[in-house]
């Protein structure tokens, strides 16, 4: 069975972010552990490895 997942995102500096809908425009993302984590805090444990900075205009 294939999942129809929706990826919500509020990181407006990412090129894949649709800020009007607060959604990621990629079909899938890669989530990676942060180096030297183990604090138990979400911001320290993982990050979106699919992030790409929006080009400046």
PDB file of N, CA, C and O in Angstrom:
ATOM      1  N   UNK A   1       0.827  -1.163   0.000  1.00  0.00           N
ATOM      2  CA  UNK A   1       0.000   0.000   0.000  1.00  0.00           C
ATOM      3  C   UNK A   1       0.892   1.253   0.000  1.00  0.00           C
ATOM      4  O   UNK A   1       1.794   1.383   0.800  1.00  0.00           O
ATOM      5  N   UNK A   2       0.636   2.167  -0.891  1.00  0.00           N
ATOM      6  CA  UNK A   2       1.411   3.394  -0.984  1.00  0.00           C
ATOM      7  C   UNK A   2       0.756   4.478  -0.145  1.00  0.00           C
ATOM      8  O   UNK A   2      -0.451   4.661  -0.163  1.00  0.00           O
ATOM      9  N   UNK A   3       1.583   5.196   0.599  1.00  0.00           N
ATOM     10  CA  UNK A   3       1.083   6.279   1.441  1.00  0.00           C
ATOM     11  C   UNK A   3       1.007   7.566   0.638  1.00  0.00           C
ATOM     12  O   UNK A   3       1.818   7.822  -0.225  1.00  0.00           O
ATOM     13  N   UNK A   4       0.037   8.358   0.942  1.00  0.00           N
ATOM     14  CA  UNK A   4      -0.117   9.680   0.339  1.00  0.00           C
ATOM     15  C   UNK A   4       0.162  10.682   1.449  1.00  0.00           C
ATOM     16  O   UNK A   4      -0.746  11.232   2.041  1.00  0.00           O
ATOM     17  N   UNK A   5       1.453  10.895   1.730  1.00  0.00           N
ATOM     18  CA  UNK A   5       1.846  11.729   2.838  1.00  0.00           C
ATOM     19  C   UNK A   5       1.923  13.196   2.457  1.00  0.00           C
ATOM     20  O   UNK A   5       2.278  13.539   1.341  1.00  0.00           O
ATOM     21  N   UNK A   6       1.611  14.045   3.396  1.00  0.00           N
ATOM     22  CA  UNK A   6       1.708  15.483   3.214  1.00  0.00           C
ATOM     23  C   UNK A   6       2.791  15.980   4.161  1.00  0.00           C
ATOM     24  O   UNK A   6       2.791  15.634   5.341  1.00  0.00           O
ATOM     25  N   UNK A   7       3.719  16.766   3.656  1.00  0.00           N
ATOM     26  CA  UNK A   7       4.811  17.266   4.481  1.00  0.00           C
ATOM     27  C   UNK A   7       4.580  18.747   4.744  1.00  0.00           C
ATOM     28  O   UNK A   7       4.692  19.577   3.845  1.00  0.00           O
ATOM     29  N   UNK A   8       4.227  19.075   5.979  1.00  0.00           N
ATOM     30  CA  UNK A   8       4.049  20.472   6.358  1.00  0.00           C
ATOM     31  C   UNK A   8       5.399  21.050   6.747  1.00  0.00           C
ATOM     32  O   UNK A   8       6.217  20.369   7.350  1.00  0.00           O
ATOM     33  N   UNK A   9       5.620  22.304   6.380  1.00  0.00           N
ATOM     34  CA  UNK A   9       6.900  22.938   6.659  1.00  0.00           C
ATOM     35  C   UNK A   9       6.707  24.445   6.773  1.00  0.00           C
ATOM     36  O   UNK A   9       5.990  25.042   5.973  1.00  0.00           O
ATOM     37  N   UNK A  10       7.358  25.033   7.757  1.00  0.00           N
ATOM     38  CA  UNK A  10       7.288  26.487   7.936  1.00  0.00           C
ATOM     39  C   UNK A  10       8.657  27.144   7.763  1.00  0.00           C
ATOM     40  O   UNK A  10       8.840  28.303   8.125  1.00  0.00           O
ATOM     41  N   UNK A  11       9.622  26.419   7.200  1.00  0.00           N
ATOM     42  CA  UNK A  11      10.966  26.951   6.981  1.00  0.00           C
ATOM     43  C   UNK A  11      10.958  27.740   5.672  1.00  0.00           C
ATOM     44  O   UNK A  11      11.183  27.196   4.597  1.00  0.00           O
ATOM     45  N   UNK A  12      10.677  29.026   5.777  1.00  0.00           N
ATOM     46  CA  UNK A  12      10.504  29.852   4.589  1.00  0.00           C
ATOM     47  C   UNK A  12      11.787  30.075   3.803  1.00  0.00           C
ATOM     48  O   UNK A  12      11.732  30.421   2.631  1.00  0.00           O
ATOM     49  N   UNK A  13      12.948  29.840   4.398  1.00  0.00           N
ATOM     50  CA  UNK A  13      14.207  30.032   3.682  1.00  0.00           C
ATOM     51  C   UNK A  13      14.552  28.853   2.772  1.00  0.00           C
ATOM     52  O   UNK A  13      15.487  28.924   1.986  1.00  0.00           O
ATOM     53  N   UNK A  14      13.765  27.768   2.834  1.00  0.00           N
ATOM     54  CA  UNK A  14      14.022  26.593   1.996  1.00  0.00           C
ATOM     55  C   UNK A  14      13.374  26.758   0.626  1.00  0.00           C
ATOM     56  O   UNK A  14      12.223  27.187   0.514  1.00  0.00           O
ATOM     57  N   UNK A  15      14.100  26.392  -0.400  1.00  0.00           N
ATOM     58  CA  UNK A  15      13.595  26.521  -1.774  1.00  0.00           C
ATOM     59  C   UNK A  15      12.374  25.643  -2.035  1.00  0.00           C
ATOM     60  O   UNK A  15      11.572  25.941  -2.904  1.00  0.00           O
ATOM     61  N   UNK A  16      12.212  24.553  -1.274  1.00  0.00           N
ATOM     62  CA  UNK A  16      11.100  23.621  -1.484  1.00  0.00           C
ATOM     63  C   UNK A  16       9.845  24.035  -0.732  1.00  0.00           C
ATOM     64  O   UNK A  16       8.806  23.425  -0.882  1.00  0.00           O
ATOM     65  N   UNK A  17       9.919  25.066   0.089  1.00  0.00           N
ATOM     66  CA  UNK A  17       8.785  25.473   0.908  1.00  0.00           C
ATOM     67  C   UNK A  17       7.801  26.330   0.127  1.00  0.00           C
ATOM     68  O   UNK A  17       8.171  27.302  -0.512  1.00  0.00           O
ATOM     69  N   UNK A  18       6.536  25.935   0.172  1.00  0.00           N
ATOM     70  CA  UNK A  18       5.447  26.754  -0.359  1.00  0.00           C
ATOM     71  C   UNK A  18       4.887  27.492   0.850  1.00  0.00           C
ATOM     72  O   UNK A  18       4.085  26.941   1.606  1.00  0.00           O
ATOM     73  N   UNK A  19       5.328  28.734   1.056  1.00  0.00           N
ATOM     74  CA  UNK A  19       4.981  29.454   2.279  1.00  0.00           C
ATOM     75  C   UNK A  19       3.500  29.808   2.361  1.00  0.00           C
ATOM     76  O   UNK A  19       2.969  29.967   3.454  1.00  0.00           O
ATOM     77  N   UNK A  20       2.821  29.911   1.238  1.00  0.00           N
ATOM     78  CA  UNK A  20       1.384  30.206   1.276  1.00  0.00           C
ATOM     79  C   UNK A  20       0.594  29.057   1.883  1.00  0.00           C
ATOM     80  O   UNK A  20      -0.381  29.259   2.588  1.00  0.00           O
ATOM     81  N   UNK A  21       1.005  27.834   1.594  1.00  0.00           N
ATOM     82  CA  UNK A  21       0.305  26.655   2.121  1.00  0.00           C
ATOM     83  C   UNK A  21       1.051  26.002   3.281  1.00  0.00           C
ATOM     84  O   UNK A  21       0.580  25.030   3.851  1.00  0.00           O
ATOM     85  N   UNK A  22       2.248  26.499   3.611  1.00  0.00           N
ATOM     86  CA  UNK A  22       3.119  25.916   4.624  1.00  0.00           C
ATOM     87  C   UNK A  22       3.337  24.423   4.367  1.00  0.00           C
ATOM     88  O   UNK A  22       3.166  23.579   5.244  1.00  0.00           O
ATOM     89  N   UNK A  23       3.713  24.114   3.116  1.00  0.00           N
ATOM     90  CA  UNK A  23       3.950  22.736   2.706  1.00  0.00           C
ATOM     91  C   UNK A  23       5.278  22.619   1.971  1.00  0.00           C
ATOM     92  O   UNK A  23       5.704  23.548   1.293  1.00  0.00           O
ATOM     93  N   UNK A  24       5.876  21.451   2.090  1.00  0.00           N
ATOM     94  CA  UNK A  24       7.068  21.115   1.321  1.00  0.00           C
ATOM     95  C   UNK A  24       6.610  20.614  -0.041  1.00  0.00           C
ATOM     96  O   UNK A  24       5.687  19.809  -0.140  1.00  0.00           O
ATOM     97  N   UNK A  25       7.245  21.094  -1.097  1.00  0.00           N
ATOM     98  CA  UNK A  25       6.844  20.700  -2.448  1.00  0.00           C
ATOM     99  C   UNK A  25       7.535  19.427  -2.939  1.00  0.00           C
ATOM    100  O   UNK A  25       7.255  18.963  -4.036  1.00  0.00           O
ATOM    101  N   UNK A  26       8.420  18.849  -2.137  1.00  0.00           N
ATOM    102  CA  UNK A  26       9.037  17.577  -2.497  1.00  0.00           C
ATOM    103  C   UNK A  26       8.080  16.429  -2.183  1.00  0.00           C
ATOM    104  O   UNK A  26       7.276  16.516  -1.253  1.00  0.00           O
ATOM    105  N   UNK A  27       8.167  15.346  -2.940  1.00  0.00           N
ATOM    106  CA  UNK A  27       7.331  14.177  -2.663  1.00  0.00           C
ATOM    107  C   UNK A  27       7.804  13.435  -1.424  1.00  0.00           C
ATOM    108  O   UNK A  27       7.030  12.749  -0.755  1.00  0.00           O
ATOM    109  N   UNK A  28       9.085  13.536  -1.142  1.00  0.00           N
ATOM    110  CA  UNK A  28       9.639  12.910   0.054  1.00  0.00           C
ATOM    111  C   UNK A  28      10.827  13.731   0.527  1.00  0.00           C
ATOM    112  O   UNK A  28      11.403  14.482  -0.246  1.00  0.00           O
ATOM    113  N   UNK A  29      11.154  13.614   1.810  1.00  0.00           N
ATOM    114  CA  UNK A  29      12.305  14.299   2.364  1.00  0.00           C
ATOM    115  C   UNK A  29      13.187  13.275   3.063  1.00  0.00           C
ATOM    116  O   UNK A  29      12.743  12.167   3.373  1.00  0.00           O
ATOM    117  N   UNK A  30      14.410  13.660   3.321  1.00  0.00           N
ATOM    118  CA  UNK A  30      15.329  12.835   4.096  1.00  0.00           C
ATOM    119  C   UNK A  30      15.536  13.536   5.433  1.00  0.00           C
ATOM    120  O   UNK A  30      15.873  14.715   5.480  1.00  0.00           O
ATOM    121  N   UNK A  31      15.312  12.802   6.523  1.00  0.00           N
ATOM    122  CA  UNK A  31      15.556  13.320   7.864  1.00  0.00           C
ATOM    123  C   UNK A  31      16.788  12.612   8.398  1.00  0.00           C
ATOM    124  O   UNK A  31      16.873  11.387   8.361  1.00  0.00           O
ATOM    125  N   UNK A  32      17.761  13.406   8.857  1.00  0.00           N
ATOM    126  CA  UNK A  32      19.013  12.849   9.368  1.00  0.00           C
ATOM    127  C   UNK A  32      19.219  13.251  10.821  1.00  0.00           C
ATOM    128  O   UNK A  32      18.763  14.323  11.239  1.00  0.00           O
ATOM    129  N   UNK A  33      19.946  12.414  11.590  1.00  0.00           N
ATOM    130  CA  UNK A  33      20.266  12.806  12.951  1.00  0.00           C
ATOM    131  C   UNK A  33      21.331  13.900  12.929  1.00  0.00           C
ATOM    132  O   UNK A  33      22.170  13.942  12.037  1.00  0.00           O
ATOM    133  N   UNK A  34      21.265  14.788  13.897  1.00  0.00           N
ATOM    134  CA  UNK A  34      22.296  15.819  14.031  1.00  0.00           C
ATOM    135  C   UNK A  34      23.538  15.203  14.684  1.00  0.00           C
ATOM    136  O   UNK A  34      23.428  14.293  15.500  1.00  0.00           O
ATOM    137  N   UNK A  35      24.688  15.721  14.336  1.00  0.00           N
ATOM    138  CA  UNK A  35      25.930  15.237  14.945  1.00  0.00           C
ATOM    139  C   UNK A  35      25.957  15.618  16.420  1.00  0.00           C
ATOM    140  O   UNK A  35      25.492  16.689  16.809  1.00  0.00           O
ATOM    141  N   UNK A  36      26.508  14.746  17.228  1.00  0.00           N
ATOM    142  CA  UNK A  36      26.659  14.981  18.667  1.00  0.00           C
ATOM    143  C   UNK A  36      25.338  15.324  19.346  1.00  0.00           C
ATOM    144  O   UNK A  36      25.261  16.247  20.139  1.00  0.00           O
ATOM    145  N   UNK A  37      24.284  14.575  18.985  1.00  0.00           N
ATOM    146  CA  UNK A  37      22.984  14.825  19.597  1.00  0.00           C
ATOM    147  C   UNK A  37      22.866  14.065  20.913  1.00  0.00           C
ATOM    148  O   UNK A  37      23.830  13.940  21.620  1.00  0.00           O
ATOM    149  N   UNK A  38      21.750  13.535  21.240  1.00  0.00           N
ATOM    150  CA  UNK A  38      21.451  12.811  22.484  1.00  0.00           C
ATOM    151  C   UNK A  38      21.011  13.720  23.614  1.00  0.00           C
ATOM    152  O   UNK A  38      21.161  13.382  24.771  1.00  0.00           O
ATOM    153  N   UNK A  39      20.474  14.890  23.310  1.00  0.00           N
ATOM    154  CA  UNK A  39      19.975  15.764  24.367  1.00  0.00           C
ATOM    155  C   UNK A  39      18.511  15.484  24.669  1.00  0.00           C
ATOM    156  O   UNK A  39      18.018  15.888  25.710  1.00  0.00           O
ATOM    157  N   UNK A  40      17.810  14.845  23.736  1.00  0.00           N
ATOM    158  CA  UNK A  40      16.383  14.604  23.899  1.00  0.00           C
ATOM    159  C   UNK A  40      15.530  15.760  23.406  1.00  0.00           C
ATOM    160  O   UNK A  40      14.322  15.647  23.336  1.00  0.00           O
ATOM    161  N   UNK A  41      16.149  16.886  23.033  1.00  0.00           N
ATOM    162  CA  UNK A  41      15.415  18.035  22.518  1.00  0.00           C
ATOM    163  C   UNK A  41      15.231  17.875  21.015  1.00  0.00           C
ATOM    164  O   UNK A  41      16.202  17.604  20.307  1.00  0.00           O
ATOM    165  N   UNK A  42      13.998  18.037  20.501  1.00  0.00           N
ATOM    166  CA  UNK A  42      13.757  17.833  19.070  1.00  0.00           C
ATOM    167  C   UNK A  42      14.682  18.648  18.176  1.00  0.00           C
ATOM    168  O   UNK A  42      15.158  18.152  17.164  1.00  0.00           O
ATOM    169  N   UNK A  43      14.974  19.897  18.530  1.00  0.00           N
ATOM    170  CA  UNK A  43      15.818  20.741  17.695  1.00  0.00           C
ATOM    171  C   UNK A  43      17.267  20.259  17.659  1.00  0.00           C
ATOM    172  O   UNK A  43      18.019  20.612  16.761  1.00  0.00           O
ATOM    173  N   UNK A  44      17.666  19.431  18.619  1.00  0.00           N
ATOM    174  CA  UNK A  44      19.028  18.911  18.654  1.00  0.00           C
ATOM    175  C   UNK A  44      19.150  17.529  18.025  1.00  0.00           C
ATOM    176  O   UNK A  44      20.249  17.105  17.674  1.00  0.00           O
ATOM    177  N   UNK A  45      18.064  16.809  17.897  1.00  0.00           N
ATOM    178  CA  UNK A  45      18.124  15.402  17.505  1.00  0.00           C
ATOM    179  C   UNK A  45      18.082  15.152  15.996  1.00  0.00           C
ATOM    180  O   UNK A  45      18.689  14.212  15.515  1.00  0.00           O
ATOM    181  N   UNK A  46      17.341  15.966  15.239  1.00  0.00           N
ATOM    182  CA  UNK A  46      17.205  15.672  13.814  1.00  0.00           C
ATOM    183  C   UNK A  46      17.092  16.949  12.999  1.00  0.00           C
ATOM    184  O   UNK A  46      16.831  18.025  13.528  1.00  0.00           O
ATOM    185  N   UNK A  47      17.317  16.786  11.686  1.00  0.00           N
ATOM    186  CA  UNK A  47      17.190  17.920  10.778  1.00  0.00           C
ATOM    187  C   UNK A  47      16.753  17.408   9.412  1.00  0.00           C
ATOM    188  O   UNK A  47      16.911  16.241   9.084  1.00  0.00           O
ATOM    189  N   UNK A  48      16.197  18.300   8.608  1.00  0.00           N
ATOM    190  CA  UNK A  48      15.787  17.936   7.260  1.00  0.00           C
ATOM    191  C   UNK A  48      17.018  18.017   6.355  1.00  0.00           C
ATOM    192  O   UNK A  48      17.553  19.102   6.113  1.00  0.00           O
ATOM    193  N   UNK A  49      17.459  16.882   5.864  1.00  0.00           N
ATOM    194  CA  UNK A  49      18.634  16.844   5.000  1.00  0.00           C
ATOM    195  C   UNK A  49      18.293  17.248   3.567  1.00  0.00           C
ATOM    196  O   UNK A  49      19.189  17.419   2.739  1.00  0.00           O
ATOM    197  N   UNK A  50      17.018  17.435   3.257  1.00  0.00           N
ATOM    198  CA  UNK A  50      16.591  17.848   1.921  1.00  0.00           C
ATOM    199  C   UNK A  50      16.556  19.373   1.776  1.00  0.00           C
ATOM    200  O   UNK A  50      16.261  19.890   0.701  1.00  0.00           O
ATOM    201  N   UNK A  51      16.867  20.094   2.846  1.00  0.00           N
ATOM    202  CA  UNK A  51      16.835  21.556   2.842  1.00  0.00           C
ATOM    203  C   UNK A  51      17.782  22.134   1.798  1.00  0.00           C
ATOM    204  O   UNK A  51      18.916  21.681   1.651  1.00  0.00           O
ATOM    205  N   UNK A  52      17.276  23.099   1.058  1.00  0.00           N
ATOM    206  CA  UNK A  52      18.101  23.880   0.136  1.00  0.00           C
ATOM    207  C   UNK A  52      17.710  25.339   0.305  1.00  0.00           C
ATOM    208  O   UNK A  52      16.526  25.681   0.279  1.00  0.00           O
ATOM    209  N   UNK A  53      18.693  26.200   0.460  1.00  0.00           N
ATOM    210  CA  UNK A  53      18.430  27.613   0.671  1.00  0.00           C
ATOM    211  C   UNK A  53      17.864  28.234  -0.600  1.00  0.00           C
ATOM    212  O   UNK A  53      18.349  27.960  -1.713  1.00  0.00           O
ATOM    213  N   UNK A  54      16.820  29.052  -0.432  1.00  0.00           N
ATOM    214  CA  UNK A  54      16.225  29.740  -1.586  1.00  0.00           C
ATOM    215  C   UNK A  54      17.243  30.691  -2.202  1.00  0.00           C
ATOM    216  O   UNK A  54      17.959  31.378  -1.472  1.00  0.00           O
ATOM    217  N   UNK A  55      17.293  30.752  -3.523  1.00  0.00           N
ATOM    218  CA  UNK A  55      18.198  31.720  -4.149  1.00  0.00           C
ATOM    219  C   UNK A  55      17.735  33.143  -3.833  1.00  0.00           C
ATOM    220  O   UNK A  55      16.529  33.399  -3.762  1.00  0.00           O
ATOM    221  N   UNK A  56      18.676  34.023  -3.624  1.00  0.00           N
ATOM    222  CA  UNK A  56      18.315  35.410  -3.364  1.00  0.00           C
ATOM    223  C   UNK A  56      18.022  36.104  -4.672  1.00  0.00           C
ATOM    224  O   UNK A  56      18.610  35.814  -5.713  1.00  0.00           O
ATOM    225  N   UNK A  57      17.074  37.015  -4.631  1.00  0.00           N
ATOM    226  CA  UNK A  57      16.652  37.717  -5.850  1.00  0.00           C
ATOM    227  C   UNK A  57      17.407  38.986  -6.040  1.00  0.00           C
ATOM    228  O   UNK A  57      17.937  39.589  -5.224  1.00  0.00           O
TER     229      UNK A  57
END
